[in-house]
GROMACS .gro file of C-alpha atoms in nm:
model
  459
    1UNK     CA    1   2.366   0.218   1.111
    2UNK     CA    2   2.168   0.327   0.813
    3UNK     CA    3   1.828   0.452   0.851
    4UNK     CA    4   1.619   0.140   0.778
    5UNK     CA    5   1.847  -0.044   1.014
    6UNK     CA    6   1.786   0.215   1.292
    7UNK     CA    7   1.413   0.244   1.209
    8UNK     CA    8   1.354  -0.140   1.269
    9UNK     CA    9   1.601  -0.150   1.564
   10UNK     CA   10   1.828  -0.431   1.432
   11UNK     CA   11   2.099  -0.533   1.624
   12UNK     CA   12   2.434  -0.584   1.443
   13UNK     CA   13   2.562  -0.901   1.591
   14UNK     CA   14   2.221  -1.087   1.543
   15UNK     CA   15   2.210  -0.905   1.169
   16UNK     CA   16   2.544  -1.075   1.093
   17UNK     CA   17   2.455  -1.394   1.205
   18UNK     CA   18   2.133  -1.419   1.024
   19UNK     CA   19   2.292  -1.278   0.689
   20UNK     CA   20   2.589  -1.498   0.709
   21UNK     CA   21   2.367  -1.836   0.783
   22UNK     CA   22   2.143  -1.730   0.479
   23UNK     CA   23   2.445  -1.677   0.250
   24UNK     CA   24   2.608  -1.979   0.353
   25UNK     CA   25   2.278  -2.161   0.281
   26UNK     CA   26   2.266  -2.014  -0.072
   27UNK     CA   27   2.620  -2.079  -0.149
   28UNK     CA   28   2.545  -2.448  -0.058
   29UNK     CA   29   2.775  -2.441   0.222
   30UNK     CA   30   2.507  -2.516   0.470
   31UNK     CA   31   2.226  -2.761   0.480
   32UNK     CA   32   1.875  -2.665   0.557
   33UNK     CA   33   1.919  -2.882   0.859
   34UNK     CA   34   2.244  -2.756   0.981
   35UNK     CA   35   2.130  -2.390   0.919
   36UNK     CA   36   1.856  -2.413   1.137
   37UNK     CA   37   2.034  -2.595   1.427
   38UNK     CA   38   2.288  -2.305   1.418
   39UNK     CA   39   2.006  -2.042   1.415
   40UNK     CA   40   1.832  -2.198   1.706
   41UNK     CA   41   2.189  -2.229   1.895
   42UNK     CA   42   2.286  -1.870   1.825
   43UNK     CA   43   1.993  -1.671   1.794
   44UNK     CA   44   1.717  -1.880   1.943
   45UNK     CA   45   1.435  -1.683   1.776
   46UNK     CA   46   1.426  -1.420   1.523
   47UNK     CA   47   1.179  -1.141   1.449
   48UNK     CA   48   0.989  -1.065   1.113
   49UNK     CA   49   1.166  -0.751   1.053
   50UNK     CA   50   1.516  -0.911   1.158
   51UNK     CA   51   1.428  -1.174   0.867
   52UNK     CA   52   1.299  -0.905   0.626
   53UNK     CA   53   1.591  -0.661   0.662
   54UNK     CA   54   1.840  -0.949   0.631
   55UNK     CA   55   1.656  -1.031   0.319
   56UNK     CA   56   1.705  -0.695   0.208
   57UNK     CA   57   2.071  -0.652   0.265
   58UNK     CA   58   2.126  -0.968   0.030
   59UNK     CA   59   2.043  -0.727  -0.264
   60UNK     CA   60   2.339  -0.710  -0.482
   61UNK     CA   61   2.488  -1.001  -0.376
   62UNK     CA   62   2.199  -1.247  -0.523
   63UNK     CA   63   1.953  -1.174  -0.780
   64UNK     CA   64   1.587  -1.145  -0.746
   65UNK     CA   65   1.528  -1.465  -0.901
   66UNK     CA   66   1.787  -1.664  -0.717
   67UNK     CA   67   1.606  -1.545  -0.369
   68UNK     CA   68   1.262  -1.592  -0.513
   69UNK     CA   69   1.356  -1.961  -0.601
   70UNK     CA   70   1.463  -2.006  -0.261
   71UNK     CA   71   1.193  -1.808  -0.060
   72UNK     CA   72   1.014  -2.089   0.074
   73UNK     CA   73   1.343  -2.279   0.184
   74UNK     CA   74   1.473  -1.967   0.346
   75UNK     CA   75   1.151  -1.961   0.538
   76UNK     CA   76   1.197  -2.349   0.640
   77UNK     CA   77   1.552  -2.250   0.732
   78UNK     CA   78   1.397  -2.040   0.998
   79UNK     CA   79   1.118  -2.295   1.123
   80UNK     CA   80   1.107  -2.281   1.487
   81UNK     CA   81   1.319  -1.961   1.502
   82UNK     CA   82   1.088  -1.697   1.318
   83UNK     CA   83   0.853  -1.541   1.577
   84UNK     CA   84   0.507  -1.555   1.486
   85UNK     CA   85   0.364  -1.228   1.502
   86UNK     CA   86   0.024  -1.137   1.679
   87UNK     CA   87  -0.080  -0.926   1.372
   88UNK     CA   88  -0.313  -0.707   1.627
   89UNK     CA   89  -0.386  -0.365   1.469
   90UNK     CA   90  -0.651  -0.100   1.535
   91UNK     CA   91  -0.984  -0.135   1.395
   92UNK     CA   92  -0.978   0.030   1.043
   93UNK     CA   93  -0.589   0.044   1.029
   94UNK     CA   94  -0.504  -0.037   0.678
   95UNK     CA   95  -0.273  -0.353   0.819
   96UNK     CA   96  -0.635  -0.438   1.002
   97UNK     CA   97  -0.808  -0.462   0.681
   98UNK     CA   98  -0.550  -0.685   0.506
   99UNK     CA   99  -0.608  -0.897   0.799
  100UNK     CA  100  -0.967  -0.910   0.756
  101UNK     CA  101  -0.932  -0.993   0.404
  102UNK     CA  102  -0.700  -1.268   0.460
  103UNK     CA  103  -0.925  -1.406   0.720
  104UNK     CA  104  -1.231  -1.384   0.483
  105UNK     CA  105  -1.045  -1.519   0.188
  106UNK     CA  106  -0.949  -1.839   0.426
  107UNK     CA  107  -1.317  -1.893   0.472
  108UNK     CA  108  -1.364  -1.915   0.100
  109UNK     CA  109  -1.058  -2.162   0.070
  110UNK     CA  110  -1.226  -2.354   0.342
  111UNK     CA  111  -1.555  -2.371   0.150
  112UNK     CA  112  -1.385  -2.477  -0.176
  113UNK     CA  113  -1.190  -2.766   0.046
  114UNK     CA  114  -1.546  -2.881   0.120
  115UNK     CA  115  -1.667  -2.882  -0.226
  116UNK     CA  116  -1.356  -3.082  -0.331
  117UNK     CA  117  -1.455  -3.370  -0.116
  118UNK     CA  118  -1.813  -3.399  -0.294
  119UNK     CA  119  -1.868  -3.694  -0.500
  120UNK     CA  120  -2.053  -3.490  -0.745
  121UNK     CA  121  -1.950  -3.178  -0.911
  122UNK     CA  122  -2.221  -2.881  -0.869
  123UNK     CA  123  -2.109  -2.591  -1.091
  124UNK     CA  124  -2.293  -2.291  -0.910
  125UNK     CA  125  -2.131  -2.327  -0.565
  126UNK     CA  126  -1.811  -2.347  -0.740
  127UNK     CA  127  -1.899  -2.022  -0.929
  128UNK     CA  128  -1.979  -1.829  -0.566
  129UNK     CA  129  -1.640  -1.938  -0.449
  130UNK     CA  130  -1.435  -1.801  -0.752
  131UNK     CA  131  -1.658  -1.512  -0.791
  132UNK     CA  132  -1.505  -1.428  -0.429
  133UNK     CA  133  -1.161  -1.533  -0.517
  134UNK     CA  134  -1.149  -1.282  -0.832
  135UNK     CA  135  -1.179  -1.015  -0.599
  136UNK     CA  136  -0.854  -1.089  -0.446
  137UNK     CA  137  -0.684  -0.875  -0.720
  138UNK     CA  138  -0.803  -0.586  -0.534
  139UNK     CA  139  -0.605  -0.696  -0.236
  140UNK     CA  140  -0.316  -0.737  -0.432
  141UNK     CA  141  -0.339  -0.431  -0.595
  142UNK     CA  142  -0.356  -0.219  -0.268
  143UNK     CA  143  -0.042  -0.364  -0.174
  144UNK     CA  144   0.146  -0.304  -0.499
  145UNK     CA  145  -0.032   0.050  -0.539
  146UNK     CA  146  -0.019   0.157  -0.172
  147UNK     CA  147   0.181  -0.058   0.058
  148UNK     CA  148   0.491  -0.157  -0.157
  149UNK     CA  149   0.562   0.225  -0.246
  150UNK     CA  150   0.567   0.334   0.115
  151UNK     CA  151   0.801   0.080   0.205
  152UNK     CA  152   1.016   0.138  -0.105
  153UNK     CA  153   1.024   0.509   0.032
  154UNK     CA  154   1.223   0.366   0.349
  155UNK     CA  155   1.482   0.164   0.129
  156UNK     CA  156   1.296  -0.161   0.190
  157UNK     CA  157   1.228  -0.252  -0.175
  158UNK     CA  158   1.384  -0.592  -0.221
  159UNK     CA  159   1.126  -0.810  -0.029
  160UNK     CA  160   0.833  -0.613  -0.199
  161UNK     CA  161   0.971  -0.690  -0.537
  162UNK     CA  162   1.020  -1.052  -0.468
  163UNK     CA  163   0.634  -1.065  -0.323
  164UNK     CA  164   0.505  -0.909  -0.625
  165UNK     CA  165   0.623  -1.184  -0.819
  166UNK     CA  166   0.423  -1.442  -0.571
  167UNK     CA  167   0.131  -1.190  -0.605
  168UNK     CA  168   0.118  -1.221  -0.959
  169UNK     CA  169   0.140  -1.603  -0.925
  170UNK     CA  170  -0.167  -1.600  -0.695
  171UNK     CA  171  -0.364  -1.395  -0.946
  172UNK     CA  172  -0.283  -1.573  -1.254
  173UNK     CA  173  -0.377  -1.925  -1.071
  174UNK     CA  174  -0.713  -1.783  -0.969
  175UNK     CA  175  -0.753  -1.639  -1.315
  176UNK     CA  176  -0.663  -1.989  -1.496
  177UNK     CA  177  -0.864  -2.187  -1.246
  178UNK     CA  178  -1.188  -1.963  -1.295
  179UNK     CA  179  -1.131  -1.963  -1.685
  180UNK     CA  180  -1.134  -2.369  -1.662
  181UNK     CA  181  -1.475  -2.343  -1.455
  182UNK     CA  182  -1.662  -2.108  -1.705
  183UNK     CA  183  -1.529  -2.287  -1.999
  184UNK     CA  184  -1.675  -2.606  -1.837
  185UNK     CA  185  -1.364  -2.814  -1.824
  186UNK     CA  186  -1.459  -2.982  -1.517
  187UNK     CA  187  -1.179  -3.229  -1.469
  188UNK     CA  188  -0.901  -2.963  -1.578
  189UNK     CA  189  -1.075  -2.709  -1.308
  190UNK     CA  190  -1.080  -2.967  -1.048
  191UNK     CA  191  -0.714  -3.067  -1.080
  192UNK     CA  192  -0.622  -2.700  -1.064
  193UNK     CA  193  -0.795  -2.595  -0.757
  194UNK     CA  194  -0.547  -2.750  -0.489
  195UNK     CA  195  -0.255  -2.566  -0.639
  196UNK     CA  196  -0.448  -2.235  -0.659
  197UNK     CA  197  -0.543  -2.289  -0.292
  198UNK     CA  198  -0.177  -2.355  -0.194
  199UNK     CA  199  -0.047  -2.065  -0.372
  200UNK     CA  200  -0.324  -1.848  -0.193
  201UNK     CA  201  -0.276  -1.976   0.146
  202UNK     CA  202   0.120  -1.960   0.104
  203UNK     CA  203   0.094  -1.619  -0.021
  204UNK     CA  204  -0.115  -1.525   0.289
  205UNK     CA  205   0.124  -1.665   0.531
  206UNK     CA  206   0.403  -1.485   0.390
  207UNK     CA  207   0.202  -1.148   0.460
  208UNK     CA  208   0.105  -1.260   0.812
  209UNK     CA  209   0.480  -1.384   0.910
  210UNK     CA  210   0.697  -1.095   0.754
  211UNK     CA  211   0.482  -0.824   0.539
  212UNK     CA  212   0.251  -0.690   0.780
  213UNK     CA  213   0.440  -0.700   1.119
  214UNK     CA  214   0.718  -0.540   0.922
  215UNK     CA  215   0.529  -0.274   0.784
  216UNK     CA  216   0.358  -0.193   1.138
  217UNK     CA  217   0.701  -0.136   1.276
  218UNK     CA  218   0.843   0.071   0.959
  219UNK     CA  219   0.588   0.287   0.874
  220UNK     CA  220   0.427   0.574   1.089
  221UNK     CA  221   0.073   0.668   1.190
  222UNK     CA  222   0.082   0.941   0.946
  223UNK     CA  223   0.189   0.702   0.674
  224UNK     CA  224  -0.098   0.460   0.752
  225UNK     CA  225  -0.368   0.766   0.788
  226UNK     CA  226  -0.246   0.857   0.408
  227UNK     CA  227  -0.255   0.514   0.326
  228UNK     CA  228  -0.598   0.456   0.436
  229UNK     CA  229  -0.755   0.738   0.237
  230UNK     CA  230  -0.610   0.596  -0.068
  231UNK     CA  231  -0.685   0.249  -0.002
  232UNK     CA  232  -1.075   0.341  -0.033
  233UNK     CA  233  -1.017   0.453  -0.381
  234UNK     CA  234  -0.881   0.123  -0.480
  235UNK     CA  235  -1.140  -0.089  -0.287
  236UNK     CA  236  -1.145  -0.413  -0.084
  237UNK     CA  237  -1.159  -0.798  -0.150
  238UNK     CA  238  -1.441  -0.978  -0.013
  239UNK     CA  239  -1.488  -0.743   0.296
  240UNK     CA  240  -1.710  -0.461   0.318
  241UNK     CA  241  -1.497  -0.136   0.305
  242UNK     CA  242  -1.398  -0.023   0.643
  243UNK     CA  243  -1.396   0.285   0.776
  244UNK     CA  244  -1.113   0.538   0.746
  245UNK     CA  245  -0.811   0.508   0.983
  246UNK     CA  246  -0.838   0.810   1.216
  247UNK     CA  247  -0.555   0.921   1.464
  248UNK     CA  248  -0.649   1.204   1.705
  249UNK     CA  249  -0.439   1.495   1.603
  250UNK     CA  250  -0.320   1.369   1.296
  251UNK     CA  251  -0.655   1.350   1.098
  252UNK     CA  252  -0.949   1.450   1.326
  253UNK     CA  253  -1.125   1.582   1.005
  254UNK     CA  254  -1.106   1.259   0.846
  255UNK     CA  255  -1.378   1.101   1.064
  256UNK     CA  256  -1.647   1.302   0.905
  257UNK     CA  257  -1.567   1.117   0.593
  258UNK     CA  258  -1.611   0.761   0.711
  259UNK     CA  259  -1.811   0.570   0.495
  260UNK     CA  260  -1.831   0.906   0.256
  261UNK     CA  261  -1.689   0.796  -0.094
  262UNK     CA  262  -1.808   1.123  -0.266
  263UNK     CA  263  -1.668   1.308   0.027
  264UNK     CA  264  -1.352   1.107   0.012
  265UNK     CA  265  -1.324   1.179  -0.388
  266UNK     CA  266  -1.381   1.549  -0.328
  267UNK     CA  267  -1.128   1.547  -0.058
  268UNK     CA  268  -0.855   1.375  -0.245
  269UNK     CA  269  -0.935   1.624  -0.545
  270UNK     CA  270  -0.905   1.937  -0.333
  271UNK     CA  271  -0.589   1.759  -0.202
  272UNK     CA  272  -0.456   1.742  -0.553
  273UNK     CA  273  -0.521   2.108  -0.616
  274UNK     CA  274  -0.350   2.212  -0.325
  275UNK     CA  275  -0.055   2.013  -0.407
  276UNK     CA  276  -0.040   2.127  -0.774
  277UNK     CA  277  -0.075   2.477  -0.647
  278UNK     CA  278   0.199   2.461  -0.395
  279UNK     CA  279   0.429   2.294  -0.649
  280UNK     CA  280   0.342   2.557  -0.925
  281UNK     CA  281   0.415   2.850  -0.653
  282UNK     CA  282   0.751   2.689  -0.557
  283UNK     CA  283   0.867   2.652  -0.962
  284UNK     CA  284   0.664   2.915  -1.127
  285UNK     CA  285   0.678   3.161  -0.832
  286UNK     CA  286   0.423   3.452  -0.767
  287UNK     CA  287   0.174   3.547  -1.040
  288UNK     CA  288   0.091   3.888  -1.046
  289UNK     CA  289   0.256   3.940  -0.711
  290UNK     CA  290   0.034   3.668  -0.558
  291UNK     CA  291   0.096   3.299  -0.493
  292UNK     CA  292  -0.040   3.075  -0.718
  293UNK     CA  293  -0.365   2.935  -0.622
  294UNK     CA  294  -0.672   2.712  -0.743
  295UNK     CA  295  -0.838   3.032  -0.912
  296UNK     CA  296  -0.528   3.171  -1.031
  297UNK     CA  297  -0.498   3.224  -1.435
  298UNK     CA  298  -0.234   3.069  -1.601
  299UNK     CA  299  -0.089   3.122  -1.955
  300UNK     CA  300  -0.094   2.770  -2.120
  301UNK     CA  301   0.029   2.669  -2.457
  302UNK     CA  302  -0.291   2.770  -2.634
  303UNK     CA  303  -0.528   2.975  -2.380
  304UNK     CA  304  -0.575   3.060  -2.021
  305UNK     CA  305  -0.675   2.831  -1.763
  306UNK     CA  306  -0.717   2.830  -1.353
  307UNK     CA  307  -0.550   2.506  -1.168
  308UNK     CA  308  -0.923   2.416  -1.100
  309UNK     CA  309  -1.020   2.413  -1.479
  310UNK     CA  310  -0.687   2.198  -1.549
  311UNK     CA  311  -0.795   1.969  -1.285
  312UNK     CA  312  -1.133   1.911  -1.411
  313UNK     CA  313  -1.041   1.867  -1.759
  314UNK     CA  314  -0.783   1.587  -1.678
  315UNK     CA  315  -1.052   1.424  -1.458
  316UNK     CA  316  -1.287   1.425  -1.774
  317UNK     CA  317  -1.079   1.310  -2.043
  318UNK     CA  318  -1.235   1.004  -2.201
  319UNK     CA  319  -0.869   0.842  -2.157
  320UNK     CA  320  -0.663   0.757  -1.867
  321UNK     CA  321  -0.324   0.906  -1.880
  322UNK     CA  322   0.009   0.883  -1.665
  323UNK     CA  323   0.337   1.075  -1.694
  324UNK     CA  324   0.693   0.941  -1.619
  325UNK     CA  325   0.959   1.218  -1.616
  326UNK     CA  326   1.329   1.181  -1.795
  327UNK     CA  327   1.450   1.044  -1.462
  328UNK     CA  328   1.192   0.770  -1.490
  329UNK     CA  329   1.004   0.896  -1.208
  330UNK     CA  330   0.606   0.890  -1.208
  331UNK     CA  331   0.505   1.243  -1.181
  332UNK     CA  332   0.137   1.266  -1.271
  333UNK     CA  333  -0.178   1.053  -1.339
  334UNK     CA  334  -0.506   1.159  -1.446
  335UNK     CA  335  -0.751   1.100  -1.135
  336UNK     CA  336  -1.054   0.997  -1.373
  337UNK     CA  337  -1.343   0.827  -1.206
  338UNK     CA  338  -1.351   0.564  -1.497
  339UNK     CA  339  -0.967   0.460  -1.437
  340UNK     CA  340  -0.897   0.097  -1.596
  341UNK     CA  341  -0.593   0.041  -1.392
  342UNK     CA  342  -0.616   0.144  -1.039
  343UNK     CA  343  -0.354   0.421  -0.914
  344UNK     CA  344  -0.304   0.580  -0.596
  345UNK     CA  345  -0.106   0.924  -0.479
  346UNK     CA  346   0.154   0.683  -0.368
  347UNK     CA  347   0.287   0.604  -0.703
  348UNK     CA  348   0.398   0.983  -0.748
  349UNK     CA  349   0.765   1.010  -0.732
  350UNK     CA  350   0.815   0.639  -0.745
  351UNK     CA  351   1.072   0.470  -1.024
  352UNK     CA  352   0.854   0.342  -1.293
  353UNK     CA  353   1.040   0.023  -1.284
  354UNK     CA  354   0.920  -0.037  -0.940
  355UNK     CA  355   0.540   0.029  -1.030
  356UNK     CA  356   0.549  -0.321  -1.265
  357UNK     CA  357   0.588  -0.683  -1.166
  358UNK     CA  358   0.922  -0.821  -1.211
  359UNK     CA  359   0.847  -1.035  -1.531
  360UNK     CA  360   0.739  -0.695  -1.740
  361UNK     CA  361   1.024  -0.486  -1.590
  362UNK     CA  362   1.222  -0.537  -1.903
  363UNK     CA  363   0.956  -0.403  -2.121
  364UNK     CA  364   0.937  -0.080  -1.950
  365UNK     CA  365   1.324  -0.040  -1.933
  366UNK     CA  366   1.320  -0.081  -2.314
  367UNK     CA  367   1.045   0.167  -2.382
  368UNK     CA  368   1.246   0.438  -2.187
  369UNK     CA  369   1.547   0.345  -2.318
  370UNK     CA  370   1.452   0.341  -2.680
  371UNK     CA  371   1.250   0.658  -2.620
  372UNK     CA  372   1.526   0.842  -2.466
  373UNK     CA  373   1.785   0.759  -2.727
  374UNK     CA  374   1.541   0.885  -2.999
  375UNK     CA  375   1.513   0.528  -3.183
  376UNK     CA  376   1.157   0.494  -3.106
  377UNK     CA  377   0.879   0.751  -3.045
  378UNK     CA  378   0.564   0.529  -2.969
  379UNK     CA  379   0.456   0.187  -2.869
  380UNK     CA  380   0.143   0.050  -2.879
  381UNK     CA  381  -0.035  -0.243  -2.705
  382UNK     CA  382  -0.413  -0.380  -2.725
  383UNK     CA  383  -0.629  -0.634  -2.572
  384UNK     CA  384  -0.907  -0.781  -2.776
  385UNK     CA  385  -1.159  -1.003  -2.561
  386UNK     CA  386  -1.511  -1.084  -2.674
  387UNK     CA  387  -1.706  -0.765  -2.572
  388UNK     CA  388  -1.393  -0.556  -2.474
  389UNK     CA  389  -1.120  -0.362  -2.644
  390UNK     CA  390  -0.875  -0.195  -2.440
  391UNK     CA  391  -0.614   0.017  -2.617
  392UNK     CA  392  -0.266   0.137  -2.454
  393UNK     CA  393   0.003   0.377  -2.615
  394UNK     CA  394   0.319   0.493  -2.493
  395UNK     CA  395   0.433   0.849  -2.647
  396UNK     CA  396   0.804   0.993  -2.591
  397UNK     CA  397   0.761   1.348  -2.461
  398UNK     CA  398   1.010   1.575  -2.632
  399UNK     CA  399   1.060   1.953  -2.581
  400UNK     CA  400   1.103   2.204  -2.837
  401UNK     CA  401   1.467   2.140  -2.897
  402UNK     CA  402   1.383   1.758  -2.924
  403UNK     CA  403   1.528   1.666  -2.580
  404UNK     CA  404   1.370   1.371  -2.427
  405UNK     CA  405   1.150   1.466  -2.132
  406UNK     CA  406   0.950   1.154  -2.039
  407UNK     CA  407   0.710   0.908  -2.125
  408UNK     CA  408   0.337   0.970  -2.185
  409UNK     CA  409   0.107   0.644  -2.135
  410UNK     CA  410  -0.250   0.668  -2.273
  411UNK     CA  411  -0.514   0.385  -2.199
  412UNK     CA  412  -0.863   0.376  -2.312
  413UNK     CA  413  -1.147   0.151  -2.326
  414UNK     CA  414  -1.245   0.137  -2.692
  415UNK     CA  415  -1.495  -0.098  -2.695
  416UNK     CA  416  -1.790   0.109  -2.764
  417UNK     CA  417  -1.602   0.304  -3.021
  418UNK     CA  418  -1.516  -0.016  -3.219
  419UNK     CA  419  -1.892  -0.101  -3.222
  420UNK     CA  420  -2.000   0.215  -3.394
  421UNK     CA  421  -2.108   0.178  -3.766
  422UNK     CA  422  -2.222   0.439  -4.052
  423UNK     CA  423  -2.260   0.817  -3.977
  424UNK     CA  424  -2.441   1.006  -3.693
  425UNK     CA  425  -2.498   1.367  -3.772
  426UNK     CA  426  -2.796   1.436  -3.535
  427UNK     CA  427  -2.799   1.498  -3.160
  428UNK     CA  428  -2.930   1.156  -3.000
  429UNK     CA  429  -2.909   1.079  -2.649
  430UNK     CA  430  -2.906   0.694  -2.641
  431UNK     CA  431  -2.611   0.636  -2.434
  432UNK     CA  432  -2.623   0.625  -2.042
  433UNK     CA  433  -2.288   0.536  -1.973
  434UNK     CA  434  -2.069   0.840  -2.087
  435UNK     CA  435  -1.720   0.881  -1.923
  436UNK     CA  436  -1.737   1.054  -1.598
  437UNK     CA  437  -2.100   0.891  -1.542
  438UNK     CA  438  -1.995   0.650  -1.276
  439UNK     CA  439  -2.348   0.549  -1.180
  440UNK     CA  440  -2.462   0.357  -1.483
  441UNK     CA  441  -2.126   0.153  -1.530
  442UNK     CA  442  -2.153  -0.219  -1.534
  443UNK     CA  443  -1.962  -0.368  -1.245
  444UNK     CA  444  -1.855  -0.671  -1.473
  445UNK     CA  445  -1.737  -0.454  -1.779
  446UNK     CA  446  -1.520  -0.238  -1.525
  447UNK     CA  447  -1.366  -0.560  -1.395
  448UNK     CA  448  -1.289  -0.694  -1.770
  449UNK     CA  449  -1.122  -0.369  -1.849
  450UNK     CA  450  -0.925  -0.377  -1.524
  451UNK     CA  451  -0.805  -0.731  -1.612
  452UNK     CA  452  -0.713  -0.650  -1.954
  453UNK     CA  453  -0.517  -0.349  -1.820
  454UNK     CA  454  -0.319  -0.612  -1.598
  455UNK     CA  455  -0.253  -0.816  -1.907
  456UNK     CA  456  -0.109  -0.509  -2.108
  457UNK     CA  457   0.107  -0.482  -1.788
  458UNK     CA  458   0.251  -0.816  -1.781
  459UNK     CA  459   0.338  -0.788  -2.163
   0.00000   0.00000   0.00000
């Protein structure tokens, strides 16, 4: 019995029945009705984790695209068999927050249903609805940067990759409908709304039926406590940010951070410093007879810096940096307060191909392949929209012998830079939104920048 099967407590005989029927259905040997009848006769019921584990076990037999195209049919195959989860979680638990968001977005969807029944079209109520729906990308981002990586650490990666494609479908559908509304293309907009709502509800159903209950069974309280901390960095859709998830004995000190974003960011920074110090102590060894700490002075290529200074420099760079090593593992990202693309600590150590949606993985793999072979050294992307310019460049990292050591990604919002004209040679304080000053950032501008970053990610 493999660790994933053991963790989910999957019975071998029941598992073989589920996989056999799924395979026979996918191969066309069983009809939907026949498969459903056999499942009811042999199993009676099937738990969400049994369903998910069987889907994971089809890995290598069927391509993701084959499973994706048949996912709704596979769920119908288990109609009346798949046990509906209660989805009851402790308050402030990360899965509780997902549930609260799903309940909140369903209220927005019901409001849209009512507006569709109106004889007269009035734009403002629709703008209110889609202002809320546009926030759903934050819900999806938390899943992709937080929940999925933790599940993958347990060998549960097939269902998450497939669900990521559904995530993108919902995000893109909301964005397309919202664009039609803003462009006053009312007939096209109204025609698009039912499909957008259907995709949203379908994805939420998949989360409630399979993803959330399976995650609750597979992940530990320690993991959920860590997830809760990083969830607050990314943010929440439609609902107010909950308190941190606190489990006595695991994070008693976290209780003092509830509702304190500044305190949380400080804790994350200190946690990063401690981790970095520990890492250097392990691989660099003692410096001057003592273990490496945040105040230890280190010889860098062209100077001497402490760990704390190195961390501060990375946090104040006017660009976002990410580093993937030669083994295609994400090893570092700069935790800047002005980040364009959301990140969380859970991406560290994750395969870079699992940090991107399925439709853009081939681009990532091509970049790494050509950098590794020495055929290419840089790859550029940019997004140019009215009032916004995002620049992204990937650079091959090589050591002094020319050996490939990984990929450095740099992302920058260059909107202000491109607006500059003439010359400035005198000190003038006329800009209030310098990098690192988050108090004056315009929320809409940040949303546009993040949207543009996602467009680059989907290239």
